PDB file of C-alpha atoms in Angstrom:
ATOM      1  CA  MET A   1     100.400 127.524 108.579  1.00 55.00           C
ATOM      2  CA  GLN A   2     100.351 128.516 104.904  1.00 71.00           C
ATOM      3  CA  GLN A   3      97.502 126.084 104.247  1.00 71.00           C
ATOM      4  CA  VAL A   4      95.510 127.581 107.124  1.00 76.00           C
ATOM      5  CA  GLU A   5      95.976 131.101 105.781  1.00 82.00           C
ATOM      6  CA  LYS A   6      94.854 130.047 102.303  1.00 81.00           C
ATOM      7  CA  THR A   7      91.769 128.359 103.766  1.00 82.00           C
ATOM      8  CA  GLU A   8      90.977 131.468 105.801  1.00 85.00           C
ATOM      9  CA  GLN A   9      91.278 133.627 102.683  1.00 86.00           C
ATOM     10  CA  LEU A  10      88.944 131.403 100.686  1.00 85.00           C
ATOM     11  CA  PHE A  11      86.467 131.336 103.563  1.00 86.00           C
ATOM     12  CA  GLU A  12      86.434 135.142 103.697  1.00 87.00           C
ATOM     13  CA  GLU A  13      85.876 135.263  99.932  1.00 86.00           C
ATOM     14  CA  LEU A  14      82.977 132.847 100.289  1.00 83.00           C
ATOM     15  CA  LYS A  15      81.386 134.931 103.035  1.00 85.00           C
ATOM     16  CA  ALA A  16      81.821 138.044 100.879  1.00 82.00           C
ATOM     17  CA  GLY A  17      80.091 136.349  97.965  1.00 78.00           C
ATOM     18  CA  ARG A  18      83.141 136.276  95.702  1.00 76.00           C
ATOM     19  CA  ILE A  19      83.037 132.459  95.594  1.00 68.00           C
ATOM     20  CA  ILE A  20      79.714 130.993  94.533  1.00 64.00           C
ATOM     21  CA  THR A  21      80.283 127.384  95.530  1.00 69.00           C
ATOM     22  CA  GLY A  22      81.620 125.738  98.661  1.00 74.00           C
ATOM     23  CA  GLU A  23      83.470 123.129  96.608  1.00 77.00           C
ATOM     24  CA  VAL A  24      86.141 125.713  95.731  1.00 79.00           C
ATOM     25  CA  LEU A  25      86.873 126.144  99.433  1.00 82.00           C
ATOM     26  CA  PHE A  26      86.845 122.445 100.200  1.00 83.00           C
ATOM     27  CA  GLU A  27      88.979 121.420  97.239  1.00 80.00           C
ATOM     28  CA  ALA A  28      91.746 123.518  98.797  1.00 79.00           C
ATOM     29  CA  ILE A  29      91.183 121.899 102.187  1.00 82.00           C
ATOM     30  CA  TRP A  30      91.094 118.366 100.778  1.00 82.00           C
ATOM     31  CA  LEU A  31      94.479 118.821  99.140  1.00 77.00           C
ATOM     32  CA  ASN A  32      95.989 119.271 102.616  1.00 75.00           C
ATOM     33  CA  PHE A  33      93.943 116.798 104.677  1.00 76.00           C
ATOM     34  CA  ALA A  34      96.883 115.177 106.459  1.00 71.00           C
ATOM     35  CA  THR A  35      98.550 118.474 107.349  1.00 72.00           C
ATOM     36  CA  LEU A  36      95.358 120.148 108.536  1.00 73.00           C
ATOM     37  CA  ALA A  37      94.502 117.205 110.780  1.00 71.00           C
ATOM     38  CA  ARG A  38      97.664 117.930 112.797  1.00 77.00           C
ATOM     39  CA  GLU A  39      97.233 121.703 113.119  1.00 77.00           C
ATOM     40  CA  PRO A  40      95.003 123.009 115.951  1.00 80.00           C
ATOM     41  CA  GLU A  41      94.522 126.329 114.135  1.00 81.00           C
ATOM     42  CA  ALA A  42      93.217 124.529 111.075  1.00 79.00           C
ATOM     43  CA  ARG A  43      90.753 122.422 113.025  1.00 81.00           C
ATOM     44  CA  SER A  44      89.546 125.502 114.883  1.00 86.00           C
ATOM     45  CA  LEU A  45      88.966 127.229 111.550  1.00 87.00           C
ATOM     46  CA  LEU A  46      87.028 124.233 110.249  1.00 88.00           C
ATOM     47  CA  TYR A  47      84.695 124.381 113.228  1.00 90.00           C
ATOM     48  CA  ASN A  48      84.163 128.093 112.524  1.00 92.00           C
ATOM     49  CA  ILE A  49      83.246 127.158 108.955  1.00 91.00           C
ATOM     50  CA  TYR A  50      80.913 124.524 110.389  1.00 92.00           C
ATOM     51  CA  GLU A  51      79.019 127.073 112.504  1.00 94.00           C
ATOM     52  CA  TRP A  52      78.825 129.587 109.644  1.00 93.00           C
ATOM     53  CA  SER A  53      77.673 126.992 107.120  1.00 90.00           C
ATOM     54  CA  LYS A  54      75.023 125.742 109.531  1.00 92.00           C
ATOM     55  CA  ALA A  55      73.633 129.283 109.718  1.00 93.00           C
ATOM     56  CA  HIS A  56      73.699 129.805 105.921  1.00 89.00           C
ATOM     57  CA  THR A  57      72.259 126.573 104.557  1.00 86.00           C
ATOM     58  CA  GLU A  58      69.619 128.419 102.538  1.00 85.00           C
ATOM     59  CA  LYS A  59      72.131 130.444 100.529  1.00 82.00           C
ATOM     60  CA  TYR A  60      74.807 127.736 100.364  1.00 82.00           C
ATOM     61  CA  PRO A  61      72.850 124.472 100.533  1.00 80.00           C
ATOM     62  CA  GLU A  62      75.806 122.177  99.825  1.00 86.00           C
ATOM     63  CA  LEU A  63      78.190 123.825 102.276  1.00 89.00           C
ATOM     64  CA  PHE A  64      76.955 122.191 105.485  1.00 92.00           C
ATOM     65  CA  GLU A  65      77.121 118.707 103.976  1.00 94.00           C
ATOM     66  CA  LEU A  66      80.660 119.321 102.720  1.00 93.00           C
ATOM     67  CA  THR A  67      81.696 120.710 106.101  1.00 92.00           C
ATOM     68  CA  ASN A  68      80.469 117.593 107.890  1.00 95.00           C
ATOM     69  CA  LEU A  69      82.223 115.357 105.347  1.00 95.00           C
ATOM     70  CA  THR A  70      85.464 117.313 105.725  1.00 92.00           C
ATOM     71  CA  ILE A  71      85.470 117.505 109.517  1.00 93.00           C
ATOM     72  CA  GLY A  72      84.599 113.822 109.743  1.00 94.00           C
ATOM     73  CA  THR A  73      87.497 112.883 107.483  1.00 92.00           C
ATOM     74  CA  ILE A  74      89.950 115.134 109.325  1.00 90.00           C
ATOM     75  CA  GLU A  75      88.862 113.792 112.720  1.00 91.00           C
ATOM     76  CA  PHE A  76      89.475 110.303 111.344  1.00 92.00           C
ATOM     77  CA  LEU A  77      92.979 111.276 110.213  1.00 87.00           C
ATOM     78  CA  ALA A  78      93.562 112.647 113.723  1.00 88.00           C
ATOM     79  CA  ASP A  79      92.544 109.210 115.132  1.00 91.00           C
ATOM     80  CA  ASN A  80      89.338 110.556 116.689  1.00 93.00           C
ATOM     81  CA  PHE A  81      87.166 107.768 115.330  1.00 95.00           C
ATOM     82  CA  ASP A  82      83.981 108.398 117.336  1.00 96.00           C
ATOM     83  CA  GLU A  83      83.972 112.080 116.404  1.00 95.00           C
ATOM     84  CA  ALA A  84      84.723 111.156 112.803  1.00 96.00           C
ATOM     85  CA  MET A  85      81.744 108.814 112.579  1.00 97.00           C
ATOM     86  CA  LYS A  86      79.439 111.420 114.135  1.00 97.00           C
ATOM     87  CA  TYR A  87      80.179 113.953 111.412  1.00 97.00           C
ATOM     88  CA  LEU A  88      80.367 111.414 108.596  1.00 98.00           C
ATOM     89  CA  ASN A  89      77.010 109.906 109.514  1.00 97.00           C
ATOM     90  CA  THR A  90      75.508 113.404 109.560  1.00 96.00           C
ATOM     91  CA  ALA A  91      77.013 114.114 106.138  1.00 96.00           C
ATOM     92  CA  HIS A  92      75.570 110.859 104.823  1.00 97.00           C
ATOM     93  CA  LEU A  93      72.080 111.697 106.077  1.00 97.00           C
ATOM     94  CA  LEU A  94      72.244 115.228 104.633  1.00 95.00           C
ATOM     95  CA  PHE A  95      73.494 114.084 101.226  1.00 96.00           C
ATOM     96  CA  ALA A  96      70.973 111.233 101.099  1.00 97.00           C
ATOM     97  CA  ASP A  97      68.093 113.545 102.047  1.00 95.00           C
ATOM     98  CA  LYS A  98      68.899 115.712  99.011  1.00 93.00           C
ATOM     99  CA  GLY A  99      69.411 112.759  96.686  1.00 96.00           C
ATOM    100  CA  ASN A 100      73.092 113.640  96.230  1.00 96.00           C
ATOM    101  CA  GLU A 101      74.473 110.203  95.326  1.00 97.00           C
ATOM    102  CA  ASP A 102      77.997 111.507  94.746  1.00 97.00           C
ATOM    103  CA  GLY A 103      78.074 113.102  98.186  1.00 96.00           C
ATOM    104  CA  VAL A 104      76.836 109.859  99.728  1.00 98.00           C
ATOM    105  CA  ALA A 105      79.550 107.994  97.816  1.00 98.00           C
ATOM    106  CA  ALA A 106      82.341 110.291  99.021  1.00 97.00           C
ATOM    107  CA  THR A 107      81.057 109.916 102.573  1.00 98.00           C
ATOM    108  CA  PHE A 108      80.979 106.135 102.216  1.00 98.00           C
ATOM    109  CA  ILE A 109      84.653 106.188 101.184  1.00 97.00           C
ATOM    110  CA  SER A 110      85.570 107.908 104.446  1.00 97.00           C
ATOM    111  CA  ILE A 111      83.195 105.799 106.561  1.00 98.00           C
ATOM    112  CA  GLY A 112      84.679 102.684 105.023  1.00 97.00           C
ATOM    113  CA  TYR A 113      88.191 103.904 105.796  1.00 96.00           C
ATOM    114  CA  VAL A 114      87.221 104.325 109.456  1.00 97.00           C
ATOM    115  CA  TYR A 115      85.861 100.768 109.546  1.00 97.00           C
ATOM    116  CA  ARG A 116      88.986  99.508 107.818  1.00 96.00           C
ATOM    117  CA  THR A 117      91.179 101.153 110.463  1.00 95.00           C
ATOM    118  CA  THR A 118      89.108  99.754 113.346  1.00 95.00           C
ATOM    119  CA  GLY A 119      89.302  96.249 111.875  1.00 95.00           C
ATOM    120  CA  GLU A 120      85.694  95.916 110.643  1.00 96.00           C
ATOM    121  CA  ILE A 121      86.697  94.810 107.158  1.00 96.00           C
ATOM    122  CA  ASP A 122      83.312  93.579 105.922  1.00 96.00           C
ATOM    123  CA  LEU A 123      81.654  96.900 106.781  1.00 96.00           C
ATOM    124  CA  ALA A 124      84.635  98.756 105.334  1.00 97.00           C
ATOM    125  CA  LEU A 125      84.368  97.047 101.957  1.00 97.00           C
ATOM    126  CA  LYS A 126      80.572  97.297 101.899  1.00 97.00           C
ATOM    127  CA  HIS A 127      80.759 101.082 102.174  1.00 98.00           C
ATOM    128  CA  GLY A 128      83.988 101.622 100.265  1.00 97.00           C
ATOM    129  CA  LEU A 129      83.155  99.589  97.182  1.00 97.00           C
ATOM    130  CA  GLN A 130      79.700 101.113  96.891  1.00 97.00           C
ATOM    131  CA  GLY A 131      81.159 104.617  97.154  1.00 97.00           C
ATOM    132  CA  LEU A 132      83.978 103.923  94.724  1.00 98.00           C
ATOM    133  CA  GLU A 133      81.663 102.465  92.091  1.00 97.00           C
ATOM    134  CA  GLN A 134      79.564 105.627  92.098  1.00 97.00           C
ATOM    135  CA  LEU A 135      82.539 108.022  91.913  1.00 96.00           C
ATOM    136  CA  VAL A 136      84.170 106.051  89.095  1.00 96.00           C
ATOM    137  CA  ARG A 137      80.902 106.273  87.174  1.00 96.00           C
ATOM    138  CA  THR A 138      80.391 110.021  87.598  1.00 96.00           C
ATOM    139  CA  GLY A 139      83.933 111.382  87.997  1.00 93.00           C
ATOM    140  CA  LYS A 140      82.958 113.485  91.024  1.00 93.00           C
ATOM    141  CA  TYR A 141      84.937 113.990  94.255  1.00 92.00           C
ATOM    142  CA  LYS A 142      88.199 112.800  92.751  1.00 90.00           C
ATOM    143  CA  LEU A 143      90.190 112.980  95.957  1.00 89.00           C
ATOM    144  CA  PHE A 144      87.796 110.578  97.663  1.00 94.00           C
ATOM    145  CA  ARG A 145      88.026 108.270  94.653  1.00 94.00           C
ATOM    146  CA  ILE A 146      91.828 108.265  95.031  1.00 93.00           C
ATOM    147  CA  LEU A 147      91.468 107.662  98.767  1.00 93.00           C
ATOM    148  CA  GLY A 148      89.149 104.723  98.107  1.00 96.00           C
ATOM    149  CA  CYS A 149      91.504 103.212  95.556  1.00 96.00           C
ATOM    150  CA  TYR A 150      94.300 103.402  98.108  1.00 95.00           C
ATOM    151  CA  TRP A 151      92.685 101.904 101.180  1.00 96.00           C
ATOM    152  CA  ILE A 152      90.591  99.288  99.379  1.00 97.00           C
ATOM    153  CA  GLY A 153      93.691  98.314  97.407  1.00 97.00           C
ATOM    154  CA  SER A 154      95.524  97.947 100.722  1.00 96.00           C
ATOM    155  CA  VAL A 155      92.810  95.629 102.045  1.00 97.00           C
ATOM    156  CA  TYR A 156      93.005  93.525  98.903  1.00 97.00           C
ATOM    157  CA  THR A 157      96.790  93.320  99.241  1.00 96.00           C
ATOM    158  CA  GLU A 158      96.511  92.120 102.833  1.00 95.00           C
ATOM    159  CA  THR A 159      93.843  89.539 101.965  1.00 94.00           C
ATOM    160  CA  GLY A 160      95.700  88.137  98.960  1.00 94.00           C
ATOM    161  CA  HIS A 161      93.548  89.605  96.182  1.00 96.00           C
ATOM    162  CA  LEU A 162      96.628  90.938  94.468  1.00 95.00           C
ATOM    163  CA  ASP A 163      95.274  91.494  90.947  1.00 95.00           C
ATOM    164  CA  ASP A 164      92.373  93.516  92.347  1.00 96.00           C
ATOM    165  CA  ALA A 165      94.768  95.491  94.537  1.00 96.00           C
ATOM    166  CA  LEU A 166      97.060  96.260  91.605  1.00 95.00           C
ATOM    167  CA  HIS A 167      94.119  97.431  89.509  1.00 96.00           C
ATOM    168  CA  LEU A 168      92.950  99.815  92.226  1.00 96.00           C
ATOM    169  CA  PHE A 169      96.386 101.276  92.944  1.00 95.00           C
ATOM    170  CA  LYS A 170      96.957 101.918  89.243  1.00 94.00           C
ATOM    171  CA  SER A 171      93.449 103.349  88.839  1.00 94.00           C
ATOM    172  CA  GLY A 172      94.119 105.786  91.667  1.00 93.00           C
ATOM    173  CA  LEU A 173      97.274 107.031  89.981  1.00 90.00           C
ATOM    174  CA  MET A 174      95.357 107.666  86.753  1.00 91.00           C
ATOM    175  CA  VAL A 175      92.800 110.007  88.333  1.00 89.00           C
ATOM    176  CA  ALA A 176      93.450 113.562  87.156  1.00 80.00           C
ATOM    177  CA  TYR A 177      93.925 115.637  90.298  1.00 73.00           C
ATOM    178  CA  PRO A 178      96.166 118.604  91.211  1.00 64.00           C
ATOM    179  CA  ALA A 179      99.860 117.801  91.542  1.00 55.00           C
ATOM    180  CA  GLY A 180      99.793 118.994  95.146  1.00 49.00           C
ATOM    181  CA  LEU A 181      98.418 115.612  96.160  1.00 61.00           C
ATOM    182  CA  LYS A 182     101.892 114.100  96.248  1.00 66.00           C
ATOM    183  CA  SER A 183     101.414 112.078  99.426  1.00 74.00           C
ATOM    184  CA  MET A 184      98.631 109.944  97.971  1.00 82.00           C
ATOM    185  CA  GLY A 185     100.579 109.412  94.753  1.00 82.00           C
ATOM    186  CA  ALA A 186     103.493 108.096  96.803  1.00 85.00           C
ATOM    187  CA  ARG A 187     101.230 105.767  98.775  1.00 88.00           C
ATOM    188  CA  LEU A 188      99.648 104.362  95.628  1.00 91.00           C
ATOM    189  CA  THR A 189     103.073 103.832  94.071  1.00 89.00           C
ATOM    190  CA  ASN A 190     104.267 102.047  97.216  1.00 91.00           C
ATOM    191  CA  GLY A 191     101.126  99.938  97.084  1.00 93.00           C
ATOM    192  CA  ILE A 192     101.955  98.822  93.555  1.00 93.00           C
ATOM    193  CA  ALA A 193     105.499  97.946  94.594  1.00 91.00           C
ATOM    194  CA  GLY A 194     104.159  95.963  97.539  1.00 91.00           C
ATOM    195  CA  VAL A 195     101.913  93.902  95.264  1.00 93.00           C
ATOM    196  CA  TYR A 196     104.796  93.147  92.918  1.00 90.00           C
ATOM    197  CA  MET A 197     106.911  92.024  95.867  1.00 90.00           C
ATOM    198  CA  LYS A 198     104.181  89.632  96.987  1.00 89.00           C
ATOM    199  CA  GLN A 199     103.933  88.346  93.417  1.00 86.00           C
ATOM    200  CA  LYS A 200     107.751  87.906  93.405  1.00 81.00           C
ATOM    201  CA  SER A 201     107.966  90.268  90.418  1.00 83.00           C
ATOM    202  CA  TYR A 202     110.968  91.916  91.968  1.00 71.00           C
ATOM    203  CA  SER A 203     112.152  93.737  88.844  1.00 76.00           C
ATOM    204  CA  LEU A 204     108.769  95.486  88.547  1.00 74.00           C
ATOM    205  CA  ALA A 205     108.790  96.474  92.220  1.00 68.00           C
ATOM    206  CA  LEU A 206     112.000  98.515  91.866  1.00 62.00           C
TER     207      LEU A 206
END
């Protein structure tokens, strides 16, 4: 509930003009993706943001794209894959129409994660690797870079590409991002340990 209240406060500040960019609002949301996906109040608030951003695209041109990216990712985390792809595909089209390559890349990370979860590994890697390459190059959308490092690293672990997996897990841990993102740090660390176990480097896995 605390995360919802903070998001509501930031949304009110945005509407009042005290925040000049939607990324400030969404950075706070992205830090709590997993929690917000499980809270009906949070998802309701996100759909309110969606309607408001749709009506204010002229003043806040990036807000509607970010809202679609965020809702798509949260619907994915809530296991609503069809809804997730609807919003993520919209985000991709909006970002691409404006030539926002970083936005496209972040969207590809989430689209790839959906494909990875539904077992379409070739499509997952096609989108994920393209998105990750762009975000590594520019340093934008760090959370999505971390997310890409995690799930692509997991695919590489499962398919026996252990050196590539280890590189991605370690790269994800090195991305400078707020300490509140503890859950992803734990997953990346567990990923590294899993690789070492498969490599029979048991002392390194501990």
